[in-house]
CSV table of C-alpha atoms in Angstrom, one decimal:
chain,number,residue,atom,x,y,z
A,1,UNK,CA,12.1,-23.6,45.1
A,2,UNK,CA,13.4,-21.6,42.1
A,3,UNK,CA,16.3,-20.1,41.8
A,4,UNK,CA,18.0,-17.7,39.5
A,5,UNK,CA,21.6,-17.3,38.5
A,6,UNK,CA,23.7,-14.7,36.2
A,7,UNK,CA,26.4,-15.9,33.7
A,8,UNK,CA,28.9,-13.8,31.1
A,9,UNK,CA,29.6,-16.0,28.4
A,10,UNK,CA,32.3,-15.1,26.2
A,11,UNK,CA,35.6,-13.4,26.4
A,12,UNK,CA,34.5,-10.2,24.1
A,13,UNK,CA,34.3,-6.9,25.0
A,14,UNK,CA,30.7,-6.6,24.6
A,15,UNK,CA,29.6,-10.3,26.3
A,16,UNK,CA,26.2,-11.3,26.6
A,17,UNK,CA,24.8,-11.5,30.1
A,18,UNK,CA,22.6,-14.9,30.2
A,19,UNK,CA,20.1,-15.9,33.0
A,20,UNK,CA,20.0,-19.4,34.5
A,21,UNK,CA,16.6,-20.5,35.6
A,22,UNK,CA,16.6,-23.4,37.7
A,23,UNK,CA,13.2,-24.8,38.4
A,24,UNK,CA,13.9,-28.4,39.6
A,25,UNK,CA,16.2,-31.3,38.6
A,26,UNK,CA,16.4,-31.4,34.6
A,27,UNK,CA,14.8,-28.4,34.4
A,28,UNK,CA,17.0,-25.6,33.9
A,29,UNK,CA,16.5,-23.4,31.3
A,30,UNK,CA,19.2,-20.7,30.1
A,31,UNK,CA,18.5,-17.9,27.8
A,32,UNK,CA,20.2,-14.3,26.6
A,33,UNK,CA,18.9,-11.5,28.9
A,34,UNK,CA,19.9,-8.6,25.9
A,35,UNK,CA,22.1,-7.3,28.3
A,36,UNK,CA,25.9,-7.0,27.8
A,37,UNK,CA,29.1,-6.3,29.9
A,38,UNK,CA,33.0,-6.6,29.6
A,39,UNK,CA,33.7,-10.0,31.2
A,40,UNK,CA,36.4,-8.0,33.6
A,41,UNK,CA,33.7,-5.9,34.9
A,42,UNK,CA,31.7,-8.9,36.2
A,43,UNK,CA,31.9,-10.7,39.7
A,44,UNK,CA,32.3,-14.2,39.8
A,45,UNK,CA,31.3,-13.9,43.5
A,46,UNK,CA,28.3,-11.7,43.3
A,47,UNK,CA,27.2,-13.1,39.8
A,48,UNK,CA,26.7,-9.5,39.0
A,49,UNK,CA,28.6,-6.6,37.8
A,50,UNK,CA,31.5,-5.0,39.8
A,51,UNK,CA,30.1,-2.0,41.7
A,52,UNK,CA,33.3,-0.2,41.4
A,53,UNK,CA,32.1,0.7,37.6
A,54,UNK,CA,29.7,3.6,37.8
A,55,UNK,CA,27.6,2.7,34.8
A,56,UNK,CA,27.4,-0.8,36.2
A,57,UNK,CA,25.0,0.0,39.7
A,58,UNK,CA,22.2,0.7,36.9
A,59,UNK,CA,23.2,-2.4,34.7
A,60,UNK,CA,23.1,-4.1,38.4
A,61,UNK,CA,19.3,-2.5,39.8
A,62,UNK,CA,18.2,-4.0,36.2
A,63,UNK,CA,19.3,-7.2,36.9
A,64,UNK,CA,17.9,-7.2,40.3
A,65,UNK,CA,14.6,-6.4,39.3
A,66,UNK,CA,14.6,-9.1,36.5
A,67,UNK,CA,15.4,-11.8,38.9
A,68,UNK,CA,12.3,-10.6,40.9
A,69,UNK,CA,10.2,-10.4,37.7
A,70,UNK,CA,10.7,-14.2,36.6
A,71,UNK,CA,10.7,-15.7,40.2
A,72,UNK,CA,7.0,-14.0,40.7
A,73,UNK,CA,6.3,-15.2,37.1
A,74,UNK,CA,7.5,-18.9,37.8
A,75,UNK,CA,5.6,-19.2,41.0
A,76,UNK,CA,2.4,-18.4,39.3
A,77,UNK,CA,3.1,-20.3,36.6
A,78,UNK,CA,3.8,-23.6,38.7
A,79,UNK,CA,0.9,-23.1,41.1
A,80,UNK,CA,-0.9,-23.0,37.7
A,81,UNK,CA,0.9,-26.6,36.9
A,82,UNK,CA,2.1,-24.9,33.6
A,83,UNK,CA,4.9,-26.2,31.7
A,84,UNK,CA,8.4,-23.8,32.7
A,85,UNK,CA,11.0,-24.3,29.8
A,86,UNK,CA,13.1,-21.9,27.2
A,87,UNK,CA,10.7,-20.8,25.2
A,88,UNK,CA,8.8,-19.4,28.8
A,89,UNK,CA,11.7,-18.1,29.6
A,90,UNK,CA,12.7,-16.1,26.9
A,91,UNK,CA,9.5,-14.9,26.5
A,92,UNK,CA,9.5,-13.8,30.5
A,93,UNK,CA,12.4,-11.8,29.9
A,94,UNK,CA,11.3,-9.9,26.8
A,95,UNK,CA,8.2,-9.3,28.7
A,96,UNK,CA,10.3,-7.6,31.5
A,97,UNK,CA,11.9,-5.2,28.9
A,98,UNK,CA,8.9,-4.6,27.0
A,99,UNK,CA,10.2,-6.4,24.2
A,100,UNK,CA,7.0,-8.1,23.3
A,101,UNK,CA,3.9,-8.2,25.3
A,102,UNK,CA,1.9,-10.9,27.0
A,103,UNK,CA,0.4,-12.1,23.6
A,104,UNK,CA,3.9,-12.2,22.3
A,105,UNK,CA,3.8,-9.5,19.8
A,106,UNK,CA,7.1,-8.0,19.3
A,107,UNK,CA,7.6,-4.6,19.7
A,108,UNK,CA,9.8,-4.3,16.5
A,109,UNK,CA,8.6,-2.8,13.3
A,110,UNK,CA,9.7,-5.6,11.0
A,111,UNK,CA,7.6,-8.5,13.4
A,112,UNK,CA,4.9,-6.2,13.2
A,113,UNK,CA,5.0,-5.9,9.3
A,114,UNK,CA,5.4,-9.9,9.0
A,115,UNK,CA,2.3,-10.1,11.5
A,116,UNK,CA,0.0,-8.4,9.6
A,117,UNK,CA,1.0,-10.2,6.3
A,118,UNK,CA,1.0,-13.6,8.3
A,119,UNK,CA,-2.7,-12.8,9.5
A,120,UNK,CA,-3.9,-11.1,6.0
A,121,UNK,CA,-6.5,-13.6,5.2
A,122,UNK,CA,-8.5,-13.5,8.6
A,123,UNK,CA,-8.1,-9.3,9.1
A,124,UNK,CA,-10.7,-7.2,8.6
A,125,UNK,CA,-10.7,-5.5,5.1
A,126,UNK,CA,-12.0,-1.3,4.5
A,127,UNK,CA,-14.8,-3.5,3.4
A,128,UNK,CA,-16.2,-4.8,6.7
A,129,UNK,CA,-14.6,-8.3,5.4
A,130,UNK,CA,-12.3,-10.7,6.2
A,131,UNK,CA,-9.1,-11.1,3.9
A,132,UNK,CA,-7.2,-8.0,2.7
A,133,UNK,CA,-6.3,-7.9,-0.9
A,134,UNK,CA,-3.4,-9.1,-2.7
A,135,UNK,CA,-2.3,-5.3,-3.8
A,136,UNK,CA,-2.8,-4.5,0.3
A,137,UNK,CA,-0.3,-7.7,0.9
A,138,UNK,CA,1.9,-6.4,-1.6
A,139,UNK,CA,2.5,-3.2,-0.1
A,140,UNK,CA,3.3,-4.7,3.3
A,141,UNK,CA,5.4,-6.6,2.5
A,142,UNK,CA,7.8,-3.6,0.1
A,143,UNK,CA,7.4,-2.0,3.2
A,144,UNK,CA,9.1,-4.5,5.1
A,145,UNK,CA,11.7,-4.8,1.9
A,146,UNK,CA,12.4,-1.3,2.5
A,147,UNK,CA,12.6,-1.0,6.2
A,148,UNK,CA,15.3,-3.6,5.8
A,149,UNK,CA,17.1,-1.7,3.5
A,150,UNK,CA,16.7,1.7,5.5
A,151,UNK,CA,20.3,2.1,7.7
A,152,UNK,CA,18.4,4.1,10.6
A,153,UNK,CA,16.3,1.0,10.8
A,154,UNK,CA,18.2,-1.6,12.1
A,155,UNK,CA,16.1,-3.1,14.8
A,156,UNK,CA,13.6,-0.4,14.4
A,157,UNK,CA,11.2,-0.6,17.6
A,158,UNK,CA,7.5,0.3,17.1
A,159,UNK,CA,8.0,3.1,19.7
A,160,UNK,CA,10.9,4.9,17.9
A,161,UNK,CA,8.5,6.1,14.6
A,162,UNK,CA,8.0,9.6,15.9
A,163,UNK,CA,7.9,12.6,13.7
A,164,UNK,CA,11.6,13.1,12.8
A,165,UNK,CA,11.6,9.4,12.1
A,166,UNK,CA,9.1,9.4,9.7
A,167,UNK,CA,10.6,13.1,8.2
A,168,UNK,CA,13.8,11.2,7.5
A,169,UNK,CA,12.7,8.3,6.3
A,170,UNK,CA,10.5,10.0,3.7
A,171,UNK,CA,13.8,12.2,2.6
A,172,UNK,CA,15.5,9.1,2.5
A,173,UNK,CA,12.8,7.6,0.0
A,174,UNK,CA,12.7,10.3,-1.9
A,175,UNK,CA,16.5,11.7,-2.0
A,176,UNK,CA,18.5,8.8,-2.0
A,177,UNK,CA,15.7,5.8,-3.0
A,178,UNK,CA,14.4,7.9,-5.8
A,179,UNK,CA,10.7,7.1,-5.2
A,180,UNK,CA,8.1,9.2,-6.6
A,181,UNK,CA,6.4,11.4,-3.8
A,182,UNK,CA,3.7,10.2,-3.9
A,183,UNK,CA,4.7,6.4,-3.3
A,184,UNK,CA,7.2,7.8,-0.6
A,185,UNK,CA,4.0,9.2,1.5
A,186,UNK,CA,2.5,5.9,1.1
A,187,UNK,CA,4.9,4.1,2.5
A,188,UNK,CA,4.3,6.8,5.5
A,189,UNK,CA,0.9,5.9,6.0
A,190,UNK,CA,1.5,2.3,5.9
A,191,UNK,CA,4.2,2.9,8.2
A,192,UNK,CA,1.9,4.3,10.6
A,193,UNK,CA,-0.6,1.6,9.9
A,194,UNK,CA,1.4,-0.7,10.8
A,195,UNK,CA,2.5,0.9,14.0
A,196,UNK,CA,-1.3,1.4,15.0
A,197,UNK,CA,-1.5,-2.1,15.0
A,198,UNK,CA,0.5,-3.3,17.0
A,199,UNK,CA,-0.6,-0.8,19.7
A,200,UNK,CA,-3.9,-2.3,19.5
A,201,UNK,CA,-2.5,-5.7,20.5
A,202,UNK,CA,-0.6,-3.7,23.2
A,203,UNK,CA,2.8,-2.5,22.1
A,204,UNK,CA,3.9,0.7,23.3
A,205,UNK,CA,3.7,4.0,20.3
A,206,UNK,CA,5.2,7.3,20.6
A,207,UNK,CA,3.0,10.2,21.3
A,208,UNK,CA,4.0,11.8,18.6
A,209,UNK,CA,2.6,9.0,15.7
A,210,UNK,CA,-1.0,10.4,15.4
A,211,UNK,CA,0.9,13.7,14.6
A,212,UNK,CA,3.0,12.2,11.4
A,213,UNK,CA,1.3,13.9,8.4
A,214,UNK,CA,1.2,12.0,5.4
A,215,UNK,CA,-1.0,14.0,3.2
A,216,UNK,CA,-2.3,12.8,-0.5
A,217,UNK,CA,-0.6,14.4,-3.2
A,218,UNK,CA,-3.3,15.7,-5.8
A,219,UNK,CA,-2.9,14.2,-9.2
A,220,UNK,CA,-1.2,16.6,-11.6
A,221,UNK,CA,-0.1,14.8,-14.2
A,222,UNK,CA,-3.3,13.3,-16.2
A,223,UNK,CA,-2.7,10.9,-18.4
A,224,UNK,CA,-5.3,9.9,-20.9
A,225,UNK,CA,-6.6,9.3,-24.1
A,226,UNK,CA,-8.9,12.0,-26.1
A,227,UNK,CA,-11.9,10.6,-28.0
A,228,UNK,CA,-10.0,11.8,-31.3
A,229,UNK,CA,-7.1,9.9,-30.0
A,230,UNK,CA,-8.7,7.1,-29.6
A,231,UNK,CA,-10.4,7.5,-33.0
A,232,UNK,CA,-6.8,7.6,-34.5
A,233,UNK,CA,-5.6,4.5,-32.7
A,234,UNK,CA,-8.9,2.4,-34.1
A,235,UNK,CA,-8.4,3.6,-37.7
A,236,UNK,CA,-4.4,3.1,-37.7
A,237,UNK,CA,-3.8,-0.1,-39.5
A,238,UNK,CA,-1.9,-2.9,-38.1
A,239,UNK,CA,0.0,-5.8,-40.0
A,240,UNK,CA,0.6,-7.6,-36.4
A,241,UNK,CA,-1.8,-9.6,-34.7
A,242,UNK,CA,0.1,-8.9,-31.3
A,243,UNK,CA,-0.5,-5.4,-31.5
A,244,UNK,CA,-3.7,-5.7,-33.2
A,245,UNK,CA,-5.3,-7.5,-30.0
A,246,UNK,CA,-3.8,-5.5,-27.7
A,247,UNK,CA,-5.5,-2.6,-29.5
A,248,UNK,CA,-8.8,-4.1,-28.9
A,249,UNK,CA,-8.2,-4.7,-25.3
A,250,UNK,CA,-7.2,-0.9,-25.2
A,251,UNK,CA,-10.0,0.2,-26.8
A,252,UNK,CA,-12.4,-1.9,-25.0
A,253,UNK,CA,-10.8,-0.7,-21.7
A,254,UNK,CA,-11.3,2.8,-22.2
A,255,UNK,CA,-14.7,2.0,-23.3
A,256,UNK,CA,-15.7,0.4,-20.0
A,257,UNK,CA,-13.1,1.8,-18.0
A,258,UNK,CA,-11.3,-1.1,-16.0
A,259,UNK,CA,-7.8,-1.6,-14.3
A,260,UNK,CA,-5.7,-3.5,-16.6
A,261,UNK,CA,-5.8,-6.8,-14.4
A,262,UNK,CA,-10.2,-6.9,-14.2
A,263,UNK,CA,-10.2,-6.0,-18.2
A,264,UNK,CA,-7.5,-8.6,-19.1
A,265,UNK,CA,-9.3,-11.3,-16.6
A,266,UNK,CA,-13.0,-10.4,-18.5
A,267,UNK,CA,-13.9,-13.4,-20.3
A,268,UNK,CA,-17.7,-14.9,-21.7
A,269,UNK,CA,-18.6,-15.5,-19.0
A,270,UNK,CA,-18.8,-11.6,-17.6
A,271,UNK,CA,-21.2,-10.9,-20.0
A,272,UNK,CA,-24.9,-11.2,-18.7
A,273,UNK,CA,-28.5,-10.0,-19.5
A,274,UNK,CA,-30.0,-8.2,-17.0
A,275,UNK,CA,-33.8,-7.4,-18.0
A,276,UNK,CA,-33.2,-7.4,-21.3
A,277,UNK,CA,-30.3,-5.6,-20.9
A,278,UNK,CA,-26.5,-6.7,-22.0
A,279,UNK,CA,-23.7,-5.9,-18.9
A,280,UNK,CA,-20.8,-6.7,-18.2
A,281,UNK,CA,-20.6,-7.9,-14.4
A,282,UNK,CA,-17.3,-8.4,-12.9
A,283,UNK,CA,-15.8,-7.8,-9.4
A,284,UNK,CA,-12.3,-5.9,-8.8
A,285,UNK,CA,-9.4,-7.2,-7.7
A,286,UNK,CA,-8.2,-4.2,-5.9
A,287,UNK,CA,-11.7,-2.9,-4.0
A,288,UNK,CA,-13.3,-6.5,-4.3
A,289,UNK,CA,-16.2,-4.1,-5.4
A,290,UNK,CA,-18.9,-5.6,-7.7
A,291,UNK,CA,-19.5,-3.4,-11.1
A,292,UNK,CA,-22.2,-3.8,-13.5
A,293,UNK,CA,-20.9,-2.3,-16.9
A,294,UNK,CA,-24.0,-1.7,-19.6
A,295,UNK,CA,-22.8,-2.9,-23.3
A,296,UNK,CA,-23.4,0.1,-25.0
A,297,UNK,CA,-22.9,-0.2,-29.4
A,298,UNK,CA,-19.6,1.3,-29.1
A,299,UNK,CA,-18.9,-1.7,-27.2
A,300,UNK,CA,-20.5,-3.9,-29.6
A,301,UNK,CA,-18.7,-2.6,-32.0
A,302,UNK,CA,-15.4,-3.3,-30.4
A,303,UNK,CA,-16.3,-7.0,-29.7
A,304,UNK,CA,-17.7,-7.7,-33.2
A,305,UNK,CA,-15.7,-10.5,-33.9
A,306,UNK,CA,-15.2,-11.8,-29.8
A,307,UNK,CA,-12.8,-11.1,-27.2
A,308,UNK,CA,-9.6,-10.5,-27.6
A,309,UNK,CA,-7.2,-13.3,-26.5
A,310,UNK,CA,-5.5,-13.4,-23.5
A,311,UNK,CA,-2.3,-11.5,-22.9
A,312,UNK,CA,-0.2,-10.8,-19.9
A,313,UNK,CA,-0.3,-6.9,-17.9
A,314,UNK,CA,3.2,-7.2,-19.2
A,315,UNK,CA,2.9,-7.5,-22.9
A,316,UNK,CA,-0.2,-5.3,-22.6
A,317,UNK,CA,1.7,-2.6,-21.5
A,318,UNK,CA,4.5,-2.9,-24.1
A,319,UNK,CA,2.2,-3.3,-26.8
A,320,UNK,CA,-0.2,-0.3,-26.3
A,321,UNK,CA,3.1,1.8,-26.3
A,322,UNK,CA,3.7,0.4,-29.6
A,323,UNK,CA,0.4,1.0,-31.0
A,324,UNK,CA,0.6,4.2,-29.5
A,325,UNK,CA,3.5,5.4,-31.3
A,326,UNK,CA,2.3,4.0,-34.8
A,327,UNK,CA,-1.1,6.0,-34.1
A,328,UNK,CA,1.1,9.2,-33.4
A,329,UNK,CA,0.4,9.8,-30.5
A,330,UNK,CA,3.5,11.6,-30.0
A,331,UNK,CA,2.9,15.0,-28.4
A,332,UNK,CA,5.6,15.6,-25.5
A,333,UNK,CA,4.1,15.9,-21.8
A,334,UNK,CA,5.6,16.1,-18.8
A,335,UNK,CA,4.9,12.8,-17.1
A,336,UNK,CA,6.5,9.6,-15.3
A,337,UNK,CA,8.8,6.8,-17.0
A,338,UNK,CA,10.0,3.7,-15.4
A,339,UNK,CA,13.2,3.5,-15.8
A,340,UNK,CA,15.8,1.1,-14.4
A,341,UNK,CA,18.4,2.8,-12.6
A,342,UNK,CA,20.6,-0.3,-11.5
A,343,UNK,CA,21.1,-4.1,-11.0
A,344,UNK,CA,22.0,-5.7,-8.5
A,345,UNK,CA,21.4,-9.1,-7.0
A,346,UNK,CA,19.6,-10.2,-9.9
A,347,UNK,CA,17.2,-7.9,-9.0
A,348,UNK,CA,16.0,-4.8,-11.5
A,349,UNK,CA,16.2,-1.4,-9.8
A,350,UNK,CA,13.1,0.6,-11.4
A,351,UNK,CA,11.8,3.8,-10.5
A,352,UNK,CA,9.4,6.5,-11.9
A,353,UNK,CA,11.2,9.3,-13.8
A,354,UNK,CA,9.8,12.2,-14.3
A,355,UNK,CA,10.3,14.6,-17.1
A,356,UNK,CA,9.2,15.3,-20.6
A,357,UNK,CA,8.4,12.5,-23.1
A,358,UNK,CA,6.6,11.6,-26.1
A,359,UNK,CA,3.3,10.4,-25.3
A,360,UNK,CA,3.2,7.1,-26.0
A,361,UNK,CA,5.9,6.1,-23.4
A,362,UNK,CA,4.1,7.1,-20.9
A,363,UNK,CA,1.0,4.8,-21.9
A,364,UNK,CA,0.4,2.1,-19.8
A,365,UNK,CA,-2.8,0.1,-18.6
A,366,UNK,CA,-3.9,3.0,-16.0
A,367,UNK,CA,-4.8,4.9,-19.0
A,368,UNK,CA,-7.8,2.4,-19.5
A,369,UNK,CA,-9.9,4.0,-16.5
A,370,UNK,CA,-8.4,7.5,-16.5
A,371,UNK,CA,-9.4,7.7,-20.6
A,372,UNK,CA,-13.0,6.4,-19.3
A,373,UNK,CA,-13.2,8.8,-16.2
A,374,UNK,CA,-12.1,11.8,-18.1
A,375,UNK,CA,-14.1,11.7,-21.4
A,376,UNK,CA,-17.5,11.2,-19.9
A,377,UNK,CA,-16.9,13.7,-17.3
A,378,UNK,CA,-19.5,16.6,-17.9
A,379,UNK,CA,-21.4,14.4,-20.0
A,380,UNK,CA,-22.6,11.4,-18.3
A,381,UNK,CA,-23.7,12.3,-14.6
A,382,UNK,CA,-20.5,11.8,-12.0
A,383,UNK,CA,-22.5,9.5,-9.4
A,384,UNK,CA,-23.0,7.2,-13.0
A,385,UNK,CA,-19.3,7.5,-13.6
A,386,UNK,CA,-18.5,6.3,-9.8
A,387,UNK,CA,-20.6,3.1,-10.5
A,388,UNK,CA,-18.4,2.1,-12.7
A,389,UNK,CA,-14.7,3.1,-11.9
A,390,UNK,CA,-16.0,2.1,-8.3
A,391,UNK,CA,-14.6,5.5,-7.2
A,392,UNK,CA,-16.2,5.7,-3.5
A,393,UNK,CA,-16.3,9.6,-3.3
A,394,UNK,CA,-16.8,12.4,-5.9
A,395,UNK,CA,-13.6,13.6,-4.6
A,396,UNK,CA,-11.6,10.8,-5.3
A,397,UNK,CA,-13.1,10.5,-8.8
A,398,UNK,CA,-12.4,14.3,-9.2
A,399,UNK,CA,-8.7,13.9,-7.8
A,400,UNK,CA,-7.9,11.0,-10.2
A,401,UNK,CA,-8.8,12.8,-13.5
A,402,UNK,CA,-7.5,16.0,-11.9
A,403,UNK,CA,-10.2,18.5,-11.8
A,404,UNK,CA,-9.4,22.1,-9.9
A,405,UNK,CA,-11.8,25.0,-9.0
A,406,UNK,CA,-10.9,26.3,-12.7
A,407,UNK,CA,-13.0,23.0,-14.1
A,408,UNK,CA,-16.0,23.6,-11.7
A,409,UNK,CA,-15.9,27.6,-12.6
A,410,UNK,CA,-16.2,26.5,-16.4
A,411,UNK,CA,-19.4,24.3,-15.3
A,412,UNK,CA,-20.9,26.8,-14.0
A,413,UNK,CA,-20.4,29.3,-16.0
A,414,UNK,CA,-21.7,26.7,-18.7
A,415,UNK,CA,-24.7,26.2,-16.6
A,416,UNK,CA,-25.6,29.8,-16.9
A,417,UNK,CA,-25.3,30.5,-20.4
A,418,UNK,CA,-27.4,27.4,-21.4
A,419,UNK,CA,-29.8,28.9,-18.7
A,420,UNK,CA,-29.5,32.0,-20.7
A,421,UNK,CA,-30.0,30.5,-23.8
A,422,UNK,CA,-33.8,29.2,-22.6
A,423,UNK,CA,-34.7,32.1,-21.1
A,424,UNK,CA,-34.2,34.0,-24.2
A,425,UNK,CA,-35.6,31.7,-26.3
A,426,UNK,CA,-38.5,33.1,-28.4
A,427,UNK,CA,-41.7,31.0,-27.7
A,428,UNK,CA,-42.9,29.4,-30.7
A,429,UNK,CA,-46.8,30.1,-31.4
A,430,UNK,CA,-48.8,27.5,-33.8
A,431,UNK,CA,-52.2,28.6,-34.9
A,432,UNK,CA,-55.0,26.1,-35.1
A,433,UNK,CA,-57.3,26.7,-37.3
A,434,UNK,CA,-61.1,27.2,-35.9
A,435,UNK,CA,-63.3,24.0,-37.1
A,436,UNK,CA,-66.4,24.6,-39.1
A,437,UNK,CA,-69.7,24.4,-37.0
């Protein structure tokens, strides 16, 4: 028959308690229980604390009830013929404190996190398919970067995010991280996420986690480029063939309106005729969504002498500034620059700045998209716009080139007087002359 023994090991202040499971002859598995005592308060007798401690009868009632725990588990187990050793054990005992459940999830945030990223290729997507995207994996795993870093964090237990938690995390992010607010608030909602989760594969939550708000920001700083801007970046002339292909890439993206990494990945074989009709066909990285962009003449025009060569997100990014700046595109906004704040570790510290700056350094390969988005709005029919930015709602599309109630007043008022216009228009008689008989 089992039996179950308790043993301090180390002369510290703060010694680990261990349990001592002895099954049968060579099997007798020991492992940490998490519990700790000072040595001096523990009975070599007993094999449990002194009881002339106070704090110690609950530190005792704990270990009684463990001992009960793991002897009903190890019956089962061997009447099942199951295989008893450290691993089991361990796992028992975390089981007893709610540590991990039966599945052996853990119940802390960072195992969670890893989970998720471990499993990315066979979870369910906002698509309805399997494998979540590379962008989605990326932002796990900062979030585990930055829970690590956090110093309320250490050990951070799934059941601990309640609404303070997340109120001071997000001041931290903001305050002493520097994050823009709008990446802070994501980090929130992945947070929560993640803590969803792992209540689904039956860690405990607090009851307070459906109440964490992490509401969208709405976009106020647009950044885009104007048709006559554009016009003045086509027309500039360029001694460098660096710059000079990056320009066409710019111009082509704001023409089809891409994220950087689908325009820079769109190659010969994108290009397809549809009934007689030239598109560009292409799926995103980022949504996974399929797009079928027409080739319009302005296109044409752009690609007169074939695709630009291939360049990095990097360089594009540097050399649209550049080309930018020699186009004057210099008027100062209030926007966001990346800036890096410090090194350390061999790592570069970069965050979003905000303030006011010329133009041009606040160009980057979101303005590809945006520049699309925004110039055809009011012109080309929204639900045509969606089909190609791949925007699922008019909302969203509205919220990423900013337009407020002030935008739809000026449509309708627009409406109105074209309305206006017709019904006023004077109708316009011809006379037909009678034929001779």
């Amino acid at each position: 028959m089992a039996s179950i023994k308790y043993e301090v090991i180390g002369k510290s202040t703060n010694a680990p308690i261990h349990l001592r499971l002895s099954v049968k002859r060579g099997i007798t598995p020991r492992c940490k229980t998490g519990l700790f005592i000072n040595p001096k308060q523990w009975s070599d007798k007993t094999k449990l604390p002194n009881q002339n401690v106070a704090k110690n009868k609950n530190l005792t009632t704990e270990l009684l009830k463990l001992k009960v725990f793991i002897l009903e588990r190890c019956n089962e187990v061997q009447r099942n013929g199951d295989l008893i050793d450290k691993e089991w054990l361990q796992h028992s005992i975390d089981l007893f404190f709610k540590r991990v459940t039966e599945d052996k999830q853990s119940d802390r945030v960072k195992d969670a996190i890893q989970d998720i990223i471990d499993d990315a290729g066979t979870r369910k997507n906002s698509k309805g398919g399997l494998g979540l995207s590379k962008s989605r994996i990326n932002s796990y795993k900062s979030l585990k970067r930055i829970i690590s870093e956090y110093p309320k964090a250490k050990n951070l237990k799934v059941k601990q995010v309640n609404i303070r938690f997340a109120k001071e995390f997000l001041k931290w992010l903001t305050n002493d991280k520097g994050y823009a607010e709008s990446y802070a608030v994501k980090k929130i909602a992945d947070l929560k996420t993640v803590c969803f989760d792992a209540e689904v594969n039956g860690v405990e939550v607090h009851h307070q986690l459906k109440k964490i708000s992490h509401p969208k920001k709405n976009n106020e700083n647009i950044i885009y480029l104007s048709n006559k801007e554009l016009e003045k970046i086509q027309q500039i002339e360029l001694n460098n063939g660096a710059l000079d292909n990056a320009r066409k890439w710019l111009l082509l993206g704001c023409n089809i309106g891409q994220r950087g990494n689908d325009l820079l990945s769109i190659n010969e074989d994108n290009f397809k005729i549809r009934n007689g009709l030239h598109v560009i066909e292409l799926t995103q990285q980022k949504t996974n969504k399929n797009v079928t962009i027409p080739v319009l003449e302005t296109t044409k025009t752009i690609l007169e002498y074939g695709l630009p060569y291939k360049i990095s997100i990097q360089k594009f990014n540097n050399y649209i500034k550049q080309v930018c700046k020699l186009a004057g595109i210099d008027e100062v906004i209030y926007g966001g620059k990346i800036t890096v704040l410090e090194k350390g570790k061999g790592i570069s510290n970069k965050r979003k700045i905000y303030g006011q700056y010329p133009k041009w350094q606040l160009i980057g390969s979101h303005v590809c998209r945006r520049s699309f988005a925004s110039n055809l709005y009011g012109i080309l029919p929204t639900p045509l716009i969606m089909s190609i930015t791949a925007h699922s709602t008019e909302k969203m599309l509205l919220n990423y080139i900013g337009k407020q109630g002030l935008d739809y007043a000026q449509q309708i008022a627009d409406y109105y007087r074209l309305q206006a216009m017709k019904d006023n228009r004077e109708p316009t008689l011809t006379v037909v002359q009678k034929k001779a008989l």
